[in-house]
Every structure is written in structure tokens, then in C-alpha cells.
Amino acid sequence: MERNVLGHAQRETSGASTFGKYNFQYHWALCKIIEKHKSNSDYALLIEYHEDVVIADSLFGSTANFEFFQVKNTGNPYTSDALTKRENGANGPKSSILGKLLSSCVGNDYETRITEIGLVSSSGFSFEQKDKKLKLDVISSGDLSENCLSGLKSKLKAELGIEVIPENLKFIVPKIKLENQREFVIARFAELVTDIFPNSHCNAVNIYRAIIDEIHRKGQNTYDFTVWEKLVEDKSLTSHKVKDVIAVNTISPKFEEFQKDFDYLAKNDLEWNILTYRRISKKIKQIFLRRVAHVSAFDMNVMRITEQAISFISEEDFPKTSDYIEAVAEKAKELKIGNQISDHEDILCEIIYFLLKVIHE
């Protein structure tokens, strides 16, 4: 198991416990991962973990880089003064909005692995820019006037002791609007499925409901995690999960021929009962559609081990196809496929998928 590089105690967990109030926050997060899905990227989305939204670009903790976002739903555009203002608290001045964001990102052991720090405001920003004619939806420190930048540096040095504003800090004006959040995200999911599976039919509403329920449930988890795999399993929404949800709610003509061969194998060679057939058929469809557009590093590892296992076992030594597949499954376990998937039936599905995939190549 891998150490979770983000695994130190969280600054606060009140956001997770009041998660239901933050519709805009997680709708914006869904738009962000839809963009990543379109580019065939692996990701793990974390809601209310050190920051409002954190996105890892890998499912492997040792190689993952991160994006940290604070998402604000406000009535007025933020000025530089508003972002650095510190209210008085019982124990001294509270953190400013920008100071709070940067305190999550600098001076820790994962600082060098953060590729983007973003402050998202539904009402935008009112900054003094170098070029006042530009209307930007993403503002970097390089776009700010010397006077504005100097003021930010001075305030942040006093609050955090930092001398330089991180180059990867961005001020982001979202495309999603408060008035039509749900409909906007559903439409984006429909577009995503059309891009991945042309001529397919999907239930975008069901896709949205399943995924929003998943991040709502995991966003309320307030525990800290020292083990990376535990963090991914219990706290994150992964690219694999999104692919599986899309697969369950999509009918694709690409799968029809594959389905016919699977049905023949299942009914003539494997002789499953109807419940087993339905359960494994669903899993095979998920695997197929998950890998149509993009094979992730995780999937590649599983397929590599499966192919090796098949190469070791001769089909001619087994009079029954079911016995042959079981023998391949045992060999796959010897080759440590259990480090990727542990359920025996899931391993059988991977073997069946690979055997059918070879027929269709």
C-alpha cells in the first residue's frame, strides 16, 4: 500500500459536514472532471479534503500530481482587498480567503506536486490588470498590474510569510451559472457521451444522479487518510467510477457485435443461470465501454497480466471452456492480478473480455 502524501490532518472539516449547502461547488467540480474525461485523463476527485476541490491526475499515489481549488459562490466580484482581508477572531485575525487557499498549498511535502492553485468565483473578480481592455475568464498573476501584484504580495507576506506568489495561482470565472447548474451539468454529460460513443444513446439524467449521489456521499466523509488506496476508495470519485456509470446508462452500437459473441459463449459454453448471466453481462459491458475511448494505466496493467495468464494455459488441455477460464484465473492470481482486482468473478470477467477482444481485433 502507498503512503498518502496528502495524509496529514486537515485544517478543518466543517465543509464536509455541511456539504449539502454547496451545490455550486460540486457542480463546478463535475464540469471540471467532464473536461478531463474528454481528454482521456485519469483522475480522482476529492471534495472537502484540504480544500473545496482537489483533483489528482493519477490513481497511483506515488506519481499523482494535484490541483487545488477553492470555490466561492458570492454576490459581488472579488477585489484584491477583499481576498486578503482578515476578520478578527477570538484567537486573533482569521485567515483571509486567499491566505487560506495558499496555506493549503505551500510549505508542505506535496507543494512541488501541485500543478494548479485556483480560486473560483461565481461572480468573477475586479482586479487592476496590465491590459484593462482584456476580459479574461482565467487570470494569472502575470495579468495583474504591478500595483495590484505588489499589494497582494505585501498582504500575503504579512499573513503567511511568503515572499513570492505561486506562478500556478489562477483566478477563475466559471462557465457554469447559478441559475441552471443541474441542467448545465446534465447537458455536459450528454455531450461527453456523444463524443466518446458516436451514434449511441444515453440517459444523461441517470448518469448525473448516480455521480452527484456518489460525490455527495463521499464528500461528507470527514476522516483523515494515511493510506493512498483508502483515500481513493472512501473519499474520491475516480475516472473508473465515472466510466462505469456511463457504461451502465449507455447503449452503443460498438458493443452489439461484442455482445453477440459474449451471449454465445455464456449460453453454449459456460451454461450460466440467468442471474449469473445478467450480472456478468453487465460487468463485461462496463469493461468494454470503459476501454473504448481510453485505456487507463490501471486497465493496461490488468490486461497485461490477463494476457500473460492466457499465454501460460493451453485451452486444448481442458474439455470444458469453463474449466479453462478458471485455470487462467488461477494463473492470473499467481501473477498478482489481485493487486489490481481481488474479486474472483471480476477476474473471470477480465479473462472473458480479453478472449472476446482478440476475436474482434
GROMACS .gro file of C-alpha atoms in nm:
model
  361
    1MET     CA    1   0.000   0.000   0.000
    2GLU     CA    2   0.115   0.353  -0.075
    3ARG     CA    3   0.154   0.634   0.175
    4ASN     CA    4  -0.094   0.914   0.118
    5VAL     CA    5   0.116   1.225   0.051
    6LEU     CA    6  -0.191   1.435   0.141
    7GLY     CA    7  -0.235   1.238   0.461
    8HIS     CA    8  -0.166   1.497   0.728
    9ALA     CA    9  -0.451   1.630   0.944
   10GLN     CA   10  -0.692   1.855   0.759
   11ARG     CA   11  -0.710   2.221   0.857
   12GLU     CA   12  -1.085   2.189   0.904
   13THR     CA   13  -1.369   1.953   0.821
   14SER     CA   14  -1.674   2.174   0.870
   15GLY     CA   15  -1.719   2.198   0.493
   16ALA     CA   16  -1.769   1.823   0.465
   17SER     CA   17  -2.024   1.814   0.744
   18THR     CA   18  -2.228   2.097   0.584
   19PHE     CA   19  -2.176   1.960   0.234
   20GLY     CA   20  -2.541   1.980   0.138
   21LYS     CA   21  -2.522   2.361   0.119
   22TYR     CA   22  -2.265   2.366  -0.157
   23ASN     CA   23  -2.448   2.284  -0.481
   24PHE     CA   24  -2.239   2.523  -0.686
   25GLN     CA   25  -1.914   2.382  -0.554
   26TYR     CA   26  -1.972   2.025  -0.662
   27HIS     CA   27  -2.148   2.113  -0.986
   28TRP     CA   28  -1.840   2.313  -1.081
   29ALA     CA   29  -1.624   2.014  -0.981
   30LEU     CA   30  -1.829   1.788  -1.210
   31CYS     CA   31  -1.773   2.026  -1.501
   32LYS     CA   32  -1.401   2.010  -1.430
   33ILE     CA   33  -1.385   1.630  -1.441
   34ILE     CA   34  -1.601   1.618  -1.754
   35GLU     CA   35  -1.329   1.828  -1.923
   36LYS     CA   36  -1.068   1.579  -1.805
   37HIS     CA   37  -1.280   1.286  -1.919
   38LYS     CA   38  -1.297   1.431  -2.269
   39SER     CA   39  -0.917   1.440  -2.282
   40ASN     CA   40  -0.897   1.074  -2.172
   41SER     CA   41  -0.731   1.163  -1.841
   42ASP     CA   42  -0.725   0.951  -1.529
   43TYR     CA   43  -0.831   1.140  -1.217
   44ALA     CA   44  -0.951   1.115  -0.860
   45LEU     CA   45  -1.181   1.396  -0.746
   46LEU     CA   46  -1.179   1.486  -0.375
   47ILE     CA   47  -1.444   1.714  -0.228
   48GLU     CA   48  -1.374   1.890   0.102
   49TYR     CA   49  -1.030   1.741   0.157
   50HIS     CA   50  -0.778   2.012   0.250
   51GLU     CA   51  -0.961   2.235   0.001
   52ASP     CA   52  -1.307   2.264  -0.153
   53VAL     CA   53  -1.197   2.064  -0.457
   54VAL     CA   54  -0.876   1.866  -0.508
   55ILE     CA   55  -0.810   1.668  -0.826
   56ALA     CA   56  -0.534   1.407  -0.858
   57ASP     CA   57  -0.418   1.326  -1.211
   58SER     CA   58  -0.343   0.960  -1.137
   59LEU     CA   59  -0.489   0.675  -0.936
   60PHE     CA   60  -0.138   0.589  -0.819
   61GLY     CA   61  -0.029   0.794  -0.520
   62SER     CA   62   0.343   0.778  -0.592
   63THR     CA   63   0.304   0.956  -0.927
   64ALA     CA   64  -0.005   1.172  -0.876
   65ASN     CA   65   0.006   1.548  -0.915
   66PHE     CA   66  -0.268   1.768  -0.777
   67GLU     CA   67  -0.487   2.068  -0.850
   68PHE     CA   68  -0.628   2.262  -0.553
   69PHE     CA   69  -0.937   2.480  -0.591
   70GLN     CA   70  -1.137   2.700  -0.358
   71VAL     CA   71  -1.486   2.763  -0.498
   72LYS     CA   72  -1.682   3.070  -0.393
   73ASN     CA   73  -2.048   3.145  -0.462
   74THR     CA   74  -2.073   3.519  -0.395
   75GLY     CA   75  -2.287   3.812  -0.499
   76ASN     CA   76  -2.013   4.059  -0.588
   77PRO     CA   77  -1.687   4.031  -0.781
   78TYR     CA   78  -1.383   3.987  -0.558
   79THR     CA   79  -1.130   4.269  -0.534
   80SER     CA   80  -0.771   4.214  -0.426
   81ASP     CA   81  -0.852   4.382  -0.094
   82ALA     CA   82  -1.148   4.151  -0.032
   83LEU     CA   83  -0.934   3.845  -0.100
   84THR     CA   84  -0.667   3.949   0.152
   85LYS     CA   85  -0.891   4.097   0.421
   86ARG     CA   86  -0.861   3.929   0.762
   87GLU     CA   87  -1.152   3.941   1.002
   88ASN     CA   88  -1.091   3.948   1.376
   89GLY     CA   89  -1.140   3.619   1.557
   90ALA     CA   90  -1.136   3.501   1.918
   91ASN     CA   91  -0.773   3.397   1.885
   92GLY     CA   92  -0.652   3.679   1.662
   93PRO     CA   93  -0.701   3.760   1.294
   94LYS     CA   94  -0.865   3.488   1.086
   95SER     CA   95  -0.718   3.372   0.757
   96SER     CA   96  -0.801   3.575   0.451
   97ILE     CA   97  -0.970   3.399   0.159
   98LEU     CA   98  -0.651   3.390  -0.047
   99GLY     CA   99  -0.434   3.318   0.255
  100LYS     CA  100  -0.649   3.020   0.345
  101LEU     CA  101  -0.615   2.877  -0.005
  102LEU     CA  102  -0.239   2.923  -0.022
  103SER     CA  103  -0.186   2.783   0.327
  104SER     CA  104  -0.317   2.451   0.192
  105CYS     CA  105  -0.068   2.456  -0.092
  106VAL     CA  106   0.267   2.593   0.027
  107GLY     CA  107   0.514   2.481   0.291
  108ASN     CA  108   0.419   2.111   0.285
  109ASP     CA  109   0.565   1.790   0.143
  110TYR     CA  110   0.336   1.789  -0.162
  111GLU     CA  111   0.388   2.153  -0.264
  112THR     CA  112   0.602   2.059  -0.564
  113ARG     CA  113   0.332   1.820  -0.688
  114ILE     CA  114   0.061   2.087  -0.712
  115THR     CA  115   0.025   2.190  -1.076
  116GLU     CA  116  -0.257   2.442  -1.034
  117ILE     CA  117  -0.397   2.651  -0.750
  118GLY     CA  118  -0.732   2.801  -0.841
  119LEU     CA  119  -0.969   3.045  -0.677
  120VAL     CA  120  -1.310   3.013  -0.845
  121SER     CA  121  -1.570   3.289  -0.805
  122SER     CA  122  -1.922   3.267  -0.946
  123SER     CA  123  -1.933   3.649  -0.968
  124GLY     CA  124  -1.585   3.693  -1.107
  125PHE     CA  125  -1.313   3.934  -1.000
  126SER     CA  126  -1.248   4.306  -1.010
  127PHE     CA  127  -0.872   4.339  -1.040
  128GLU     CA  128  -0.648   4.611  -1.179
  129GLN     CA  129  -0.494   4.442  -1.483
  130LYS     CA  130  -0.196   4.532  -1.701
  131ASP     CA  131  -0.424   4.543  -2.002
  132LYS     CA  132  -0.755   4.689  -1.885
  133LYS     CA  133  -0.923   4.608  -2.218
  134LEU     CA  134  -0.892   4.232  -2.171
  135LYS     CA  135  -1.190   4.041  -2.034
  136LEU     CA  136  -1.038   3.719  -1.901
  137ASP     CA  137  -1.207   3.410  -1.760
  138VAL     CA  138  -0.874   3.283  -1.620
  139ILE     CA  139  -0.648   3.544  -1.462
  140SER     CA  140  -0.290   3.468  -1.362
  141SER     CA  141  -0.051   3.681  -1.157
  142GLY     CA  142   0.116   3.786  -1.482
  143ASP     CA  143  -0.207   3.956  -1.592
  144LEU     CA  144  -0.221   4.181  -1.285
  145SER     CA  145  -0.086   4.535  -1.271
  146GLU     CA  146   0.232   4.599  -1.074
  147ASN     CA  147   0.033   4.793  -0.815
  148CYS     CA  148  -0.220   4.511  -0.767
  149LEU     CA  149   0.051   4.247  -0.753
  150SER     CA  150   0.256   4.445  -0.504
  151GLY     CA  151  -0.045   4.484  -0.276
  152LEU     CA  152  -0.118   4.111  -0.282
  153LYS     CA  153   0.245   4.024  -0.209
  154SER     CA  154   0.258   4.262   0.086
  155LYS     CA  155  -0.060   4.126   0.244
  156LEU     CA  156   0.035   3.761   0.190
  157LYS     CA  157   0.384   3.814   0.329
  158ALA     CA  158   0.234   3.957   0.646
  159GLU     CA  159  -0.015   3.670   0.676
  160LEU     CA  160   0.184   3.368   0.557
  161GLY     CA  161   0.544   3.487   0.545
  162ILE     CA  162   0.577   3.403   0.176
  163GLU     CA  163   0.783   3.628  -0.049
  164VAL     CA  164   0.651   3.517  -0.389
  165ILE     CA  165   0.303   3.449  -0.521
  166PRO     CA  166   0.298   3.098  -0.676
  167GLU     CA  167   0.313   3.108  -1.056
  168ASN     CA  168   0.046   2.838  -1.077
  169LEU     CA  169  -0.212   3.051  -0.895
  170LYS     CA  170  -0.516   3.124  -1.113
  171PHE     CA  171  -0.832   3.328  -1.058
  172ILE     CA  172  -1.113   3.151  -1.244
  173VAL     CA  173  -1.451   3.274  -1.364
  174PRO     CA  174  -1.665   2.961  -1.421
  175LYS     CA  175  -1.880   2.898  -1.726
  176ILE     CA  176  -2.150   2.731  -1.516
  177LYS     CA  177  -2.413   2.969  -1.381
  178LEU     CA  178  -2.603   2.958  -1.054
  179GLU     CA  179  -2.945   2.959  -1.220
  180ASN     CA  180  -2.911   2.640  -1.427
  181GLN     CA  181  -2.644   2.431  -1.252
  182ARG     CA  182  -2.818   2.095  -1.275
  183GLU     CA  183  -2.929   2.132  -1.636
  184PHE     CA  184  -2.586   2.262  -1.736
  185VAL     CA  185  -2.409   1.956  -1.595
  186ILE     CA  186  -2.663   1.710  -1.741
  187ALA     CA  187  -2.611   1.867  -2.085
  188ARG     CA  188  -2.234   1.835  -2.043
  189PHE     CA  189  -2.267   1.465  -1.961
  190ALA     CA  190  -2.481   1.414  -2.271
  191GLU     CA  191  -2.215   1.589  -2.484
  192LEU     CA  192  -1.943   1.378  -2.323
  193VAL     CA  193  -2.116   1.050  -2.409
  194THR     CA  194  -2.174   1.166  -2.768
  195ASP     CA  195  -1.803   1.250  -2.801
  196ILE     CA  196  -1.693   0.912  -2.662
  197PHE     CA  197  -1.957   0.694  -2.828
  198PRO     CA  198  -2.088   0.847  -3.153
  199ASN     CA  199  -2.438   0.731  -3.251
  200SER     CA  200  -2.502   0.597  -2.902
  201HIS     CA  201  -2.798   0.664  -2.674
  202CYS     CA  202  -2.758   0.752  -2.307
  203ASN     CA  203  -2.966   0.851  -2.009
  204ALA     CA  204  -2.779   1.165  -1.907
  205VAL     CA  205  -3.014   1.231  -1.615
  206ASN     CA  206  -2.939   0.891  -1.462
  207ILE     CA  207  -2.567   0.943  -1.516
  208TYR     CA  208  -2.587   1.277  -1.338
  209ARG     CA  209  -2.792   1.138  -1.048
  210ALA     CA  210  -2.557   0.845  -0.988
  211ILE     CA  211  -2.245   1.061  -0.993
  212ILE     CA  212  -2.384   1.350  -0.789
  213ASP     CA  213  -2.501   1.100  -0.527
  214GLU     CA  214  -2.154   0.946  -0.520
  215ILE     CA  215  -1.969   1.271  -0.459
  216HIS     CA  216  -2.233   1.386  -0.211
  217ARG     CA  217  -2.184   1.067  -0.009
  218LYS     CA  218  -1.805   1.074  -0.023
  219GLY     CA  219  -1.784   1.446   0.034
  220GLN     CA  220  -1.938   1.401   0.377
  221ASN     CA  221  -1.657   1.169   0.490
  222THR     CA  222  -1.454   1.377   0.738
  223TYR     CA  223  -1.183   1.125   0.823
  224ASP     CA  224  -0.813   1.168   0.754
  225PHE     CA  225  -0.633   0.903   0.548
  226THR     CA  226  -0.271   0.791   0.578
  227VAL     CA  227  -0.302   0.520   0.309
  228TRP     CA  228  -0.349   0.635  -0.051
  229GLU     CA  229  -0.566   0.343  -0.161
  230LYS     CA  230  -0.802   0.405   0.129
  231LEU     CA  231  -0.831   0.772   0.033
  232VAL     CA  232  -0.916   0.683  -0.327
  233GLU     CA  233  -1.168   0.417  -0.225
  234ASP     CA  234  -1.350   0.601   0.052
  235LYS     CA  235  -1.318   0.969  -0.035
  236SER     CA  236  -1.275   1.015  -0.410
  237LEU     CA  237  -1.476   0.995  -0.730
  238THR     CA  238  -1.249   0.829  -0.985
  239SER     CA  239  -1.239   0.825  -1.364
  240HIS     CA  240  -1.308   0.449  -1.340
  241LYS     CA  241  -1.630   0.508  -1.148
  242VAL     CA  242  -1.749   0.770  -1.398
  243LYS     CA  243  -1.673   0.534  -1.688
  244ASP     CA  244  -1.870   0.256  -1.521
  245VAL     CA  245  -2.170   0.482  -1.458
  246ILE     CA  246  -2.166   0.598  -1.820
  247ALA     CA  247  -2.141   0.238  -1.942
  248VAL     CA  248  -2.444   0.124  -1.741
  249ASN     CA  249  -2.654   0.408  -1.882
  250THR     CA  250  -2.539   0.397  -2.245
  251ILE     CA  251  -2.638   0.185  -2.545
  252SER     CA  252  -2.362   0.178  -2.805
  253PRO     CA  253  -2.369   0.009  -3.148
  254LYS     CA  254  -2.000  -0.073  -3.096
  255PHE     CA  255  -2.097  -0.318  -2.824
  256GLU     CA  256  -2.364  -0.507  -3.018
  257GLU     CA  257  -2.133  -0.749  -3.205
  258PHE     CA  258  -1.925  -0.799  -2.895
  259GLN     CA  259  -2.246  -0.875  -2.703
  260LYS     CA  260  -2.349  -1.141  -2.955
  261ASP     CA  261  -2.023  -1.332  -2.909
  262PHE     CA  262  -2.047  -1.298  -2.533
  263ASP     CA  263  -2.405  -1.431  -2.538
  264TYR     CA  264  -2.298  -1.734  -2.743
  265LEU     CA  265  -2.011  -1.810  -2.506
  266ALA     CA  266  -2.228  -1.765  -2.197
  267LYS     CA  267  -2.521  -1.977  -2.316
  268ASN     CA  268  -2.338  -2.254  -2.504
  269ASP     CA  269  -2.001  -2.298  -2.334
  270LEU     CA  270  -2.042  -2.165  -1.982
  271GLU     CA  271  -2.403  -2.264  -1.914
  272TRP     CA  272  -2.470  -1.996  -1.655
  273ASN     CA  273  -2.808  -1.948  -1.493
  274ILE     CA  274  -2.996  -1.630  -1.576
  275LEU     CA  275  -2.885  -1.439  -1.265
  276THR     CA  276  -2.516  -1.512  -1.324
  277TYR     CA  277  -2.553  -1.424  -1.692
  278ARG     CA  278  -2.713  -1.086  -1.616
  279ARG     CA  279  -2.457  -0.998  -1.353
  280ILE     CA  280  -2.153  -1.083  -1.563
  281SER     CA  281  -2.306  -0.938  -1.880
  282LYS     CA  282  -2.336  -0.603  -1.701
  283LYS     CA  283  -1.973  -0.619  -1.590
  284ILE     CA  284  -1.849  -0.712  -1.938
  285LYS     CA  285  -2.036  -0.417  -2.085
  286GLN     CA  286  -1.878  -0.184  -1.830
  287ILE     CA  287  -1.530  -0.311  -1.912
  288PHE     CA  288  -1.588  -0.282  -2.287
  289LEU     CA  289  -1.728   0.071  -2.285
  290ARG     CA  290  -1.473   0.188  -2.028
  291ARG     CA  291  -1.193   0.092  -2.267
  292VAL     CA  292  -1.338   0.204  -2.600
  293ALA     CA  293  -1.204   0.558  -2.590
  294HIS     CA  294  -0.917   0.530  -2.347
  295VAL     CA  295  -0.727   0.251  -2.172
  296SER     CA  296  -0.600   0.380  -1.839
  297ALA     CA  297  -0.276   0.274  -1.671
  298PHE     CA  298  -0.483   0.062  -1.433
  299ASP     CA  299  -0.662  -0.113  -1.722
  300MET     CA  300  -0.334  -0.169  -1.905
  301ASN     CA  301  -0.186  -0.344  -1.600
  302VAL     CA  302  -0.492  -0.569  -1.568
  303MET     CA  303  -0.488  -0.654  -1.940
  304ARG     CA  304  -0.114  -0.724  -1.936
  305ILE     CA  305  -0.148  -0.975  -1.651
  306THR     CA  306  -0.455  -1.131  -1.814
  307GLU     CA  307  -0.269  -1.176  -2.143
  308GLN     CA  308   0.027  -1.334  -1.962
  309ALA     CA  309  -0.200  -1.575  -1.777
  310ILE     CA  310  -0.371  -1.680  -2.101
  311SER     CA  311  -0.034  -1.741  -2.266
  312PHE     CA  312   0.061  -1.989  -1.990
  313ILE     CA  313  -0.253  -2.202  -2.013
  314SER     CA  314  -0.338  -2.418  -2.316
  315GLU     CA  315  -0.705  -2.438  -2.400
  316GLU     CA  316  -0.652  -2.783  -2.551
  317ASP     CA  317  -0.585  -2.926  -2.204
  318PHE     CA  318  -0.942  -2.858  -2.094
  319PRO     CA  319  -1.252  -3.025  -2.239
  320LYS     CA  320  -1.478  -2.756  -2.092
  321THR     CA  321  -1.436  -2.383  -2.159
  322SER     CA  322  -1.542  -2.302  -1.804
  323ASP     CA  323  -1.255  -2.512  -1.664
  324TYR     CA  324  -1.010  -2.340  -1.898
  325ILE     CA  325  -1.121  -1.993  -1.788
  326GLU     CA  326  -1.096  -2.097  -1.421
  327ALA     CA  327  -0.740  -2.223  -1.479
  328VAL     CA  328  -0.644  -1.893  -1.641
  329ALA     CA  329  -0.794  -1.711  -1.343
  330GLU     CA  330  -0.578  -1.909  -1.101
  331LYS     CA  331  -0.269  -1.832  -1.308
  332ALA     CA  332  -0.364  -1.463  -1.310
  333LYS     CA  333  -0.379  -1.472  -0.932
  334GLU     CA  334  -0.028  -1.621  -0.925
  335LEU     CA  335   0.081  -1.328  -1.141
  336LYS     CA  336  -0.056  -1.088  -0.877
  337ILE     CA  337  -0.367  -0.967  -1.055
  338GLY     CA  338  -0.509  -0.945  -0.703
  339ASN     CA  339  -0.307  -0.628  -0.655
  340GLN     CA  340  -0.538  -0.469  -0.913
  341ILE     CA  341  -0.868  -0.655  -0.869
  342SER     CA  342  -0.941  -0.902  -0.590
  343ASP     CA  343  -1.290  -1.036  -0.663
  344HIS     CA  344  -1.280  -1.375  -0.838
  345GLU     CA  345  -1.579  -1.303  -1.061
  346ASP     CA  346  -1.420  -0.974  -1.171
  347ILE     CA  347  -1.107  -1.168  -1.270
  348LEU     CA  348  -1.321  -1.409  -1.475
  349CYS     CA  349  -1.480  -1.109  -1.648
  350GLU     CA  350  -1.138  -0.972  -1.741
  351ILE     CA  351  -1.041  -1.307  -1.896
  352ILE     CA  352  -1.366  -1.336  -2.092
  353TYR     CA  353  -1.334  -0.976  -2.209
  354PHE     CA  354  -0.978  -1.033  -2.329
  355LEU     CA  355  -1.067  -1.355  -2.515
  356LEU     CA  356  -1.355  -1.182  -2.694
  357LYS     CA  357  -1.146  -0.872  -2.761
  358VAL     CA  358  -0.891  -1.084  -2.951
  359ILE     CA  359  -1.169  -1.218  -3.176
  360HIS     CA  360  -1.274  -0.863  -3.268
  361GLU     CA  361  -0.927  -0.724  -3.341
   0.00000   0.00000   0.00000
